[in-house]
PDB file of C-alpha atoms in Angstrom:
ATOM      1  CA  UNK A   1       0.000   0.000   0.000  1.00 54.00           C
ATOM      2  CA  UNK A   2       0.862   3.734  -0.681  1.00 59.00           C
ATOM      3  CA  UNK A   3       0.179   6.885   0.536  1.00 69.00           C
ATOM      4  CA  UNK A   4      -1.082   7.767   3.745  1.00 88.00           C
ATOM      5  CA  UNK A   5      -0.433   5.303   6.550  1.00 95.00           C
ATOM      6  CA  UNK A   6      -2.765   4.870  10.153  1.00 97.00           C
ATOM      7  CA  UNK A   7      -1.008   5.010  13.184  1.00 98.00           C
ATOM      8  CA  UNK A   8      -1.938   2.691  16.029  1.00 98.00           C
ATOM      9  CA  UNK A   9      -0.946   3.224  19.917  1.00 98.00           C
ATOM     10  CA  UNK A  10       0.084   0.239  21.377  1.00 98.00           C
ATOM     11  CA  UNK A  11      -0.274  -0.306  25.445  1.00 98.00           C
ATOM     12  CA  UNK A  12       1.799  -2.812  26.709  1.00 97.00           C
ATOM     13  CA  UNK A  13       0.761  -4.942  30.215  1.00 95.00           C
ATOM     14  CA  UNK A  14       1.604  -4.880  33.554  1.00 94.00           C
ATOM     15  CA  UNK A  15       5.582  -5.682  34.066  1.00 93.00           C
ATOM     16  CA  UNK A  16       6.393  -4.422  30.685  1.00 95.00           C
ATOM     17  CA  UNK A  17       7.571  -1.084  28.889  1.00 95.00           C
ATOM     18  CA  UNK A  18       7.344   0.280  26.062  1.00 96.00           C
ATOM     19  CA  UNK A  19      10.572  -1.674  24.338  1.00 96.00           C
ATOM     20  CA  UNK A  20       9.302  -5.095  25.305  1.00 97.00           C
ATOM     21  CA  UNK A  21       5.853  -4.658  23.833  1.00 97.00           C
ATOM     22  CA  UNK A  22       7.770  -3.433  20.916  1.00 97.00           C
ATOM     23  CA  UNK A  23       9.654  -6.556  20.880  1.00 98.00           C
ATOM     24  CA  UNK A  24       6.701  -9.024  21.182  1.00 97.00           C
ATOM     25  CA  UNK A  25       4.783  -7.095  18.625  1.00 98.00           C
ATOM     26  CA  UNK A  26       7.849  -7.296  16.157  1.00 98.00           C
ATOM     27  CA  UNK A  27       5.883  -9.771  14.364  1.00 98.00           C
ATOM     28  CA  UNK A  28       2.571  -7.700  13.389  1.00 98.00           C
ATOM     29  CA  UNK A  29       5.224  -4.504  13.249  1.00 98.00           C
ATOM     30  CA  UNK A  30       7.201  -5.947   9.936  1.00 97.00           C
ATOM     31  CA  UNK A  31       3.703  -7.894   8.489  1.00 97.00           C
ATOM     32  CA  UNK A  32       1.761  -4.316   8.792  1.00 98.00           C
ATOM     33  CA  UNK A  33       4.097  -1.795   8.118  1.00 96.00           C
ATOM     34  CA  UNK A  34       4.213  -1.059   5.056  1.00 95.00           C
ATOM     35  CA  UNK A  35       0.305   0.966   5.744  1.00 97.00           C
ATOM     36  CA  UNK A  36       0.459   1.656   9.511  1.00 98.00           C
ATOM     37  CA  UNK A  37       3.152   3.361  11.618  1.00 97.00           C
ATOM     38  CA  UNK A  38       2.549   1.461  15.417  1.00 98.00           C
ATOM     39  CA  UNK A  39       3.821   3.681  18.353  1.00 98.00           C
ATOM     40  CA  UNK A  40       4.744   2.232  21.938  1.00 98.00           C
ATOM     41  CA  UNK A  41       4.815   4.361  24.825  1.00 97.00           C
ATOM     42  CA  UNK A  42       5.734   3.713  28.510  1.00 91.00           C
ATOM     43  CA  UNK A  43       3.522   3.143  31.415  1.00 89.00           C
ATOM     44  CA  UNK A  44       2.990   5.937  33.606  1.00 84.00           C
ATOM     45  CA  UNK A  45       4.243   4.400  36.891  1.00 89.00           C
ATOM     46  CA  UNK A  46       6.889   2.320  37.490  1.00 85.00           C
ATOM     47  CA  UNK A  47       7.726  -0.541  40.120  1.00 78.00           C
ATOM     48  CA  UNK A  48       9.855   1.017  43.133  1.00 76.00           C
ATOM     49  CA  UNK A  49      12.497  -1.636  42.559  1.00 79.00           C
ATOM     50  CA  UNK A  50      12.901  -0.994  38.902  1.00 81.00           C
ATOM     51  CA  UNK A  51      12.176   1.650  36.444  1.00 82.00           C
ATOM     52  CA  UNK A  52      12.104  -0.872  33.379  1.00 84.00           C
ATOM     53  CA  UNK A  53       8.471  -2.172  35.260  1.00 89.00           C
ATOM     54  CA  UNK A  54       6.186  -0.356  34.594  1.00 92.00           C
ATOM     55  CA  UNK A  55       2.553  -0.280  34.653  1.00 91.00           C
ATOM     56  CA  UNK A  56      -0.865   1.818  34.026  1.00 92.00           C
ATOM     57  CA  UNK A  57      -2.239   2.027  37.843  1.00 86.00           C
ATOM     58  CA  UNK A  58      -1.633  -0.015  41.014  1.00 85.00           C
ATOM     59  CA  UNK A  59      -5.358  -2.142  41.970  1.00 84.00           C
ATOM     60  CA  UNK A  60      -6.178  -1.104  45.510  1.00 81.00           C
ATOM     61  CA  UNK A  61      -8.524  -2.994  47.765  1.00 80.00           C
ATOM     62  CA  UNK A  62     -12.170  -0.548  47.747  1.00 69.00           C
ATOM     63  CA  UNK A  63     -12.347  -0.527  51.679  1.00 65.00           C
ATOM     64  CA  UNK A  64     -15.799   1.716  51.379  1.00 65.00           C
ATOM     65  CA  UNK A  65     -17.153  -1.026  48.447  1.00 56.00           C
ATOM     66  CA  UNK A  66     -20.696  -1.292  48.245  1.00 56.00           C
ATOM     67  CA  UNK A  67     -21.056  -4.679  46.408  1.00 56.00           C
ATOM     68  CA  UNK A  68     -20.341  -8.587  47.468  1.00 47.00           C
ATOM     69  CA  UNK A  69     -17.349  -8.488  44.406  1.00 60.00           C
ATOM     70  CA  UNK A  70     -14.411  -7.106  45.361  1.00 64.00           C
ATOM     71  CA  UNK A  71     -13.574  -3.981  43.870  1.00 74.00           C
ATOM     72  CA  UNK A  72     -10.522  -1.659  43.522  1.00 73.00           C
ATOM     73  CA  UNK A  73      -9.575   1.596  43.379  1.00 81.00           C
ATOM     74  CA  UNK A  74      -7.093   2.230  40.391  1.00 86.00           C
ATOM     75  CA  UNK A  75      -4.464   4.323  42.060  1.00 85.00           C
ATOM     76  CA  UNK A  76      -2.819   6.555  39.519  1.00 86.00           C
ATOM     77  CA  UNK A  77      -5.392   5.680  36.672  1.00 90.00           C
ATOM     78  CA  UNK A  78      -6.192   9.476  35.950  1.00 92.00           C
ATOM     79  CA  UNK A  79      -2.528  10.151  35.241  1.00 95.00           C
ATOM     80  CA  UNK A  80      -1.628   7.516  32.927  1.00 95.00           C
ATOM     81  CA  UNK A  81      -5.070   9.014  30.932  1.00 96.00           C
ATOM     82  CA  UNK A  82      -3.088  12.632  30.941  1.00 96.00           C
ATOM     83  CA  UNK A  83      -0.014  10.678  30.295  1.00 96.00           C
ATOM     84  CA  UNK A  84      -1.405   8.993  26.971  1.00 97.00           C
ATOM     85  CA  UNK A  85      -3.483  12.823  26.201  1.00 97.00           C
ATOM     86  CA  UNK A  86      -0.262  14.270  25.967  1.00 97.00           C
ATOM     87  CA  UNK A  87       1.448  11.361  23.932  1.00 98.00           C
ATOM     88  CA  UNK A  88      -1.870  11.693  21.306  1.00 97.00           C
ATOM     89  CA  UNK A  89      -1.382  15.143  20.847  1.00 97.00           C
ATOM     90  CA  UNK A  90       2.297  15.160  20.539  1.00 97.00           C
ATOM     91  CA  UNK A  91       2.443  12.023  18.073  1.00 97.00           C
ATOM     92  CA  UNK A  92      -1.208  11.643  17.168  1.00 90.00           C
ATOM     93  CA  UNK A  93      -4.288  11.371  16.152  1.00 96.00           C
ATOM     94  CA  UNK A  94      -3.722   7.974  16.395  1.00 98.00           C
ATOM     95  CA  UNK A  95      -6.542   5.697  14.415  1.00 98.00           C
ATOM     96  CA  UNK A  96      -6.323   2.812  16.479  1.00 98.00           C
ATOM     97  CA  UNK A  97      -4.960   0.900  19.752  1.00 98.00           C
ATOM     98  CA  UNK A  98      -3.648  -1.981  20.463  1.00 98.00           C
ATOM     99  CA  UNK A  99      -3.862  -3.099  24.352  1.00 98.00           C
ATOM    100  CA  UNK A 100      -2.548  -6.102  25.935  1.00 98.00           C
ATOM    101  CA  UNK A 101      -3.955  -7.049  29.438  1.00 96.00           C
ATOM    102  CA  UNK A 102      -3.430  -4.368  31.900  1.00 96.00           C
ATOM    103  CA  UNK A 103      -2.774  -1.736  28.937  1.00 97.00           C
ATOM    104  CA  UNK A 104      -6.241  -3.493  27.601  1.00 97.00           C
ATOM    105  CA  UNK A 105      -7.930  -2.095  30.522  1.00 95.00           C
ATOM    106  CA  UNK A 106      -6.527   1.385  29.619  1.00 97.00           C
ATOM    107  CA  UNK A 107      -7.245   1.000  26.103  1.00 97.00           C
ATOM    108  CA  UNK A 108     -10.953  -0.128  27.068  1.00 95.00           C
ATOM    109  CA  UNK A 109     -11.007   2.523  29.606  1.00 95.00           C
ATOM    110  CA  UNK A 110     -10.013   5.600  27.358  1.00 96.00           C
ATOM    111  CA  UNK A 111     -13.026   4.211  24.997  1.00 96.00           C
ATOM    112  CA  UNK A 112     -15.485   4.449  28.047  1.00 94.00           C
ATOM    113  CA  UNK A 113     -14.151   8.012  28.898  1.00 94.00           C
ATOM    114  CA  UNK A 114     -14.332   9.188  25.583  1.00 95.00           C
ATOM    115  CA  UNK A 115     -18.435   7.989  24.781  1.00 91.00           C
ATOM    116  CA  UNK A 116     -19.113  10.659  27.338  1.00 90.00           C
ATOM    117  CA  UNK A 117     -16.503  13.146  26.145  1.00 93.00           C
ATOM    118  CA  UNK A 118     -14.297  12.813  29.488  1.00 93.00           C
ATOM    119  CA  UNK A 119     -11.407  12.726  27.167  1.00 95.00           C
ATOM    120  CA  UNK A 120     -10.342  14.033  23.687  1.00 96.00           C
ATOM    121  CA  UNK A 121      -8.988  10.894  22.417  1.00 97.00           C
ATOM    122  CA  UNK A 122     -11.209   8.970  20.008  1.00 96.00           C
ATOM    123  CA  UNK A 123     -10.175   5.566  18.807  1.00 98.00           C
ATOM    124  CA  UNK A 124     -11.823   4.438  15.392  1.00 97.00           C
ATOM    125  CA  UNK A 125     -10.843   0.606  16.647  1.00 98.00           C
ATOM    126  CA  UNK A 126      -9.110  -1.896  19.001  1.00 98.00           C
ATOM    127  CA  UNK A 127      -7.444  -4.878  19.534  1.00 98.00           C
ATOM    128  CA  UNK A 128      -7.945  -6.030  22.897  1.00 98.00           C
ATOM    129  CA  UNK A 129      -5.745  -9.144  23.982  1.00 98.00           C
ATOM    130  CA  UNK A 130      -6.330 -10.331  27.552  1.00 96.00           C
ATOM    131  CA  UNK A 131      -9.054  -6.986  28.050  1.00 94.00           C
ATOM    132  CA  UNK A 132     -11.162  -6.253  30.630  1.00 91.00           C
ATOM    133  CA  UNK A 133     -12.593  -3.464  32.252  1.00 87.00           C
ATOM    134  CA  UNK A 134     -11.406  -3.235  35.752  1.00 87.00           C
ATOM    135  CA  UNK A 135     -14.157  -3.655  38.751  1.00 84.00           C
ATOM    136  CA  UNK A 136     -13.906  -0.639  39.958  1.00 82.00           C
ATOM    137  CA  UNK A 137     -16.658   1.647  41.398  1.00 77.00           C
ATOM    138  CA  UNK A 138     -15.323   4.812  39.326  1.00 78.00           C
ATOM    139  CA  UNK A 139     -16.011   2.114  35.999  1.00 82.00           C
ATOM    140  CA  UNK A 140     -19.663   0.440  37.278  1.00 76.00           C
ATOM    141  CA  UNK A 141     -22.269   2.376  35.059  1.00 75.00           C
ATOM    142  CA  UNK A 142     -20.027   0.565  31.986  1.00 83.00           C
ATOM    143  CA  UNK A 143     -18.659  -2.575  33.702  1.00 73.00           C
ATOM    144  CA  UNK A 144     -22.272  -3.314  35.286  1.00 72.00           C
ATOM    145  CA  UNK A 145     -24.416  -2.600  31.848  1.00 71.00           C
ATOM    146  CA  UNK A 146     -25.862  -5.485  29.744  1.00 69.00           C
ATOM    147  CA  UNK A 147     -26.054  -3.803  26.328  1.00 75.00           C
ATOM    148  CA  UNK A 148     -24.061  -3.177  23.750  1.00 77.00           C
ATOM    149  CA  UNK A 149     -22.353   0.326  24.553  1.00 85.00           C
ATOM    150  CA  UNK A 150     -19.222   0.762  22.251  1.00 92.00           C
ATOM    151  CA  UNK A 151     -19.560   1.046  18.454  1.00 93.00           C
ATOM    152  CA  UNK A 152     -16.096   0.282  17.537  1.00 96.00           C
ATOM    153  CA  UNK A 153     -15.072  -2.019  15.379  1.00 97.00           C
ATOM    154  CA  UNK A 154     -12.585  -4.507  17.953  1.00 97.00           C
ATOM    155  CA  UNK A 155     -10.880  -7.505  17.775  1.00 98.00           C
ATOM    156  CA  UNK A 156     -11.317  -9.366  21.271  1.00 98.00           C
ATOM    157  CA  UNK A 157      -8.272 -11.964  21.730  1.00 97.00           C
ATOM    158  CA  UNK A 158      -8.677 -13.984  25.274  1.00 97.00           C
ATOM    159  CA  UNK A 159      -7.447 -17.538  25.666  1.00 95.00           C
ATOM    160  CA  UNK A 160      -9.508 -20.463  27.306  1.00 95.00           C
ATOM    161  CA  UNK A 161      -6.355 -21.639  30.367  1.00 95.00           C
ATOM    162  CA  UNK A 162      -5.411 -17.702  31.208  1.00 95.00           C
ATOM    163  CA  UNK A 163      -5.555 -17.504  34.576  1.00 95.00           C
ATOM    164  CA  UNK A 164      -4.848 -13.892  35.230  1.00 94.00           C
ATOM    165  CA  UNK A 165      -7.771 -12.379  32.895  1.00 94.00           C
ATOM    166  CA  UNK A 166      -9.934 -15.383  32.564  1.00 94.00           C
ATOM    167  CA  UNK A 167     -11.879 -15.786  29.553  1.00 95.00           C
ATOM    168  CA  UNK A 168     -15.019 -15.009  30.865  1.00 94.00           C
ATOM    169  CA  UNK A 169     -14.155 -12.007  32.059  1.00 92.00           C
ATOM    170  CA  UNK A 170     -12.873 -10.932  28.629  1.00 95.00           C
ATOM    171  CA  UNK A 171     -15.955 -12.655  26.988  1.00 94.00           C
ATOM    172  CA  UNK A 172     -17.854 -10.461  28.833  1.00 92.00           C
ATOM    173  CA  UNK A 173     -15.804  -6.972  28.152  1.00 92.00           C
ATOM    174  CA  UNK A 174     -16.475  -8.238  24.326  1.00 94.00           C
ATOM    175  CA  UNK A 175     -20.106  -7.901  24.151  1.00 92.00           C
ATOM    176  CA  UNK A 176     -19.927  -4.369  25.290  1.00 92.00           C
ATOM    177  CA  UNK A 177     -18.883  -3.826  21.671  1.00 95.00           C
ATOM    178  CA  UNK A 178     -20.917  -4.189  18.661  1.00 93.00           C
ATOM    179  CA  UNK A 179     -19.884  -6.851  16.262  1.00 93.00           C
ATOM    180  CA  UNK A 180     -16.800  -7.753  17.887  1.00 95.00           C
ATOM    181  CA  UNK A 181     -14.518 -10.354  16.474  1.00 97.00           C
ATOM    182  CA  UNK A 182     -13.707 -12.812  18.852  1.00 97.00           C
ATOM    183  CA  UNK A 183     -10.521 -15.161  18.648  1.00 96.00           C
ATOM    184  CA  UNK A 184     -11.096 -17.354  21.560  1.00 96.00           C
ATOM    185  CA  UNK A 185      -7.685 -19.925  21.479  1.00 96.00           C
ATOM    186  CA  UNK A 186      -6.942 -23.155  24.074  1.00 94.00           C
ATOM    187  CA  UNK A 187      -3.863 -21.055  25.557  1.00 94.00           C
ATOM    188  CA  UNK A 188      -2.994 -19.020  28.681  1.00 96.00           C
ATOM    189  CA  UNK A 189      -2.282 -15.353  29.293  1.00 96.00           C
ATOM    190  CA  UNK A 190      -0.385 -14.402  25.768  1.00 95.00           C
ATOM    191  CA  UNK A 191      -0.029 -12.043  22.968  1.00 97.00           C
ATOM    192  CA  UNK A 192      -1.261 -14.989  20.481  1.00 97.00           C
ATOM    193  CA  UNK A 193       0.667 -14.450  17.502  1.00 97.00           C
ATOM    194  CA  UNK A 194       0.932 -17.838  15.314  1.00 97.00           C
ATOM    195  CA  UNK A 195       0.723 -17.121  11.287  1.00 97.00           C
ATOM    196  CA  UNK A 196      -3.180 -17.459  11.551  1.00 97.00           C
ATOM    197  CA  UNK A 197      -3.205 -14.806  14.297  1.00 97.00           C
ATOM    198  CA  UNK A 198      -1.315 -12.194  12.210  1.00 98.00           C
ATOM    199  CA  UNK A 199      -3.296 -13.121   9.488  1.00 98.00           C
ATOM    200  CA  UNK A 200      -6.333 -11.851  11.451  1.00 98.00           C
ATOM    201  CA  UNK A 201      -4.675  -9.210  12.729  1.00 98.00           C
ATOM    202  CA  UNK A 202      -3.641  -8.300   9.350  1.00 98.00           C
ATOM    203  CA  UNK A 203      -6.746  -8.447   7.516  1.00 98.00           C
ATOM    204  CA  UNK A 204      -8.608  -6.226  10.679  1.00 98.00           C
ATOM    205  CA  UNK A 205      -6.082  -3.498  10.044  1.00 98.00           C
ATOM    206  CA  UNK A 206      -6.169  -3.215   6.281  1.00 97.00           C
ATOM    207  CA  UNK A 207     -10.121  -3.212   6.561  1.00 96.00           C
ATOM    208  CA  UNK A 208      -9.497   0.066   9.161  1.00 97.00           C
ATOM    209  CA  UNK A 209      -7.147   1.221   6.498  1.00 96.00           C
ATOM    210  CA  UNK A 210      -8.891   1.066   3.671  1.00 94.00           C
ATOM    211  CA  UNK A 211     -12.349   2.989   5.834  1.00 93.00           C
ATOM    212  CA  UNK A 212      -9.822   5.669   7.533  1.00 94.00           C
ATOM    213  CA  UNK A 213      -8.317   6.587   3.825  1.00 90.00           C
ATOM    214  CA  UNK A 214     -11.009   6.205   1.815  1.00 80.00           C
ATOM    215  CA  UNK A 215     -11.729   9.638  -0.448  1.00 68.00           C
ATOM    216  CA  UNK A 216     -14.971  10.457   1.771  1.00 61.00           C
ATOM    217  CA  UNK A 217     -12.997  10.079   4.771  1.00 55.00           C
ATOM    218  CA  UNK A 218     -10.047  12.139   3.791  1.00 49.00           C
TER     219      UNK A 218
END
């Protein structure tokens, strides 16, 4: 492909950075490259033993909970949202995301924010792999609905032995979209990315492409 490319943000998991989601995404990087430029940014926080782990927010127990579930408070959440605002406008728009388990949740949560205009960012699709929303009270008029409450087109990646996001958790998350495509796979908690996984992958983001660029869009 020629001409104008997309750009896709791509929010790495709990534990990682920016260069090791680069690295693990090397695969779709050099398949899709030639029509999308992918951009990797750090988590906000980082561990206090080690700057190289970062993550998105820190899940603390809700001691003034209302409901049976345990929920959390997402200490430093509103910071890593100004942290990726200032990363869109500096490097952005960017067309899609790409979020991987906790940067899923971000991904996922950004898309909340922005259907009631609680942030500027606006994400034309996803790729959620391991996603969630987090059970959290500040999250419960989305995490609690039953209907269909995102129209963006998504790809919804979970795996049936993951034990830290378990599927039905993600299968859940999914139907908050409409039409979501689901690739549900016998593994645990990965990035799947076997030649019929980029494939998918592949054929999602030229479909994006090919809407984003067309002549009425441009």
């Amino acid at each position: 492909m020629e001409g104008k490319k997309i750009k896709i943000l791509c929010l790495h998991g709990f534990g990682m950075n920016a260069k090791s989601m680069e690295m693990l995404l090397d695969p779709v990087v050099q398949r899709n490259k030639s029509f999308v430029d992918f951009y990797f940014i750090d988590g906000a926080h980082h561990e206090k033993h080690s700057k190289e782990v970062r993550l998105w927010w820190q899940a603390i127990p809700d001691k003034n909970q209302t409901q049976p579930k345990q929920q959390f408070n997402l200490e430093g959440l509103e910071k890593s949202v100004e942290v990726v605002e200032k990363f869109d406008k500096e490097h952005g728009p960017f067309d899609g995301v790409i979020g991987f388990s906790q940067g899923a949740a971000l991904a996922a949560i950004i898309i909340a924010y922005a259907s009631v205009g609680r942030t500027p960012i606006k994400f034309k699709f996803a790729l959620f792999v391991g996603g969630y929303l987090p059970n959290s009270q500040n999250l419960s008029e989305w995490r609690d609905s039953e209907k269909i409450l995102f129209n963006v087109p998504s790809i919804h990646v979970y795996g049936k032995e993951d034990t830290i996001i378990v599927w039905k958790t993600s299968e859940k998350f999914s139907r908050m979209y409409s039409n979501p495509i689901v690739n549900f796979h016998p593994l645990g908690h990965i990035f799947p990315l076997a030649s019929d996984d980029l494939k998918l992958y592949e054929t999602f983001f030229k479909s994006q492409y090919q809407l984003i660029t067309s002549p009425s869009k441009l």
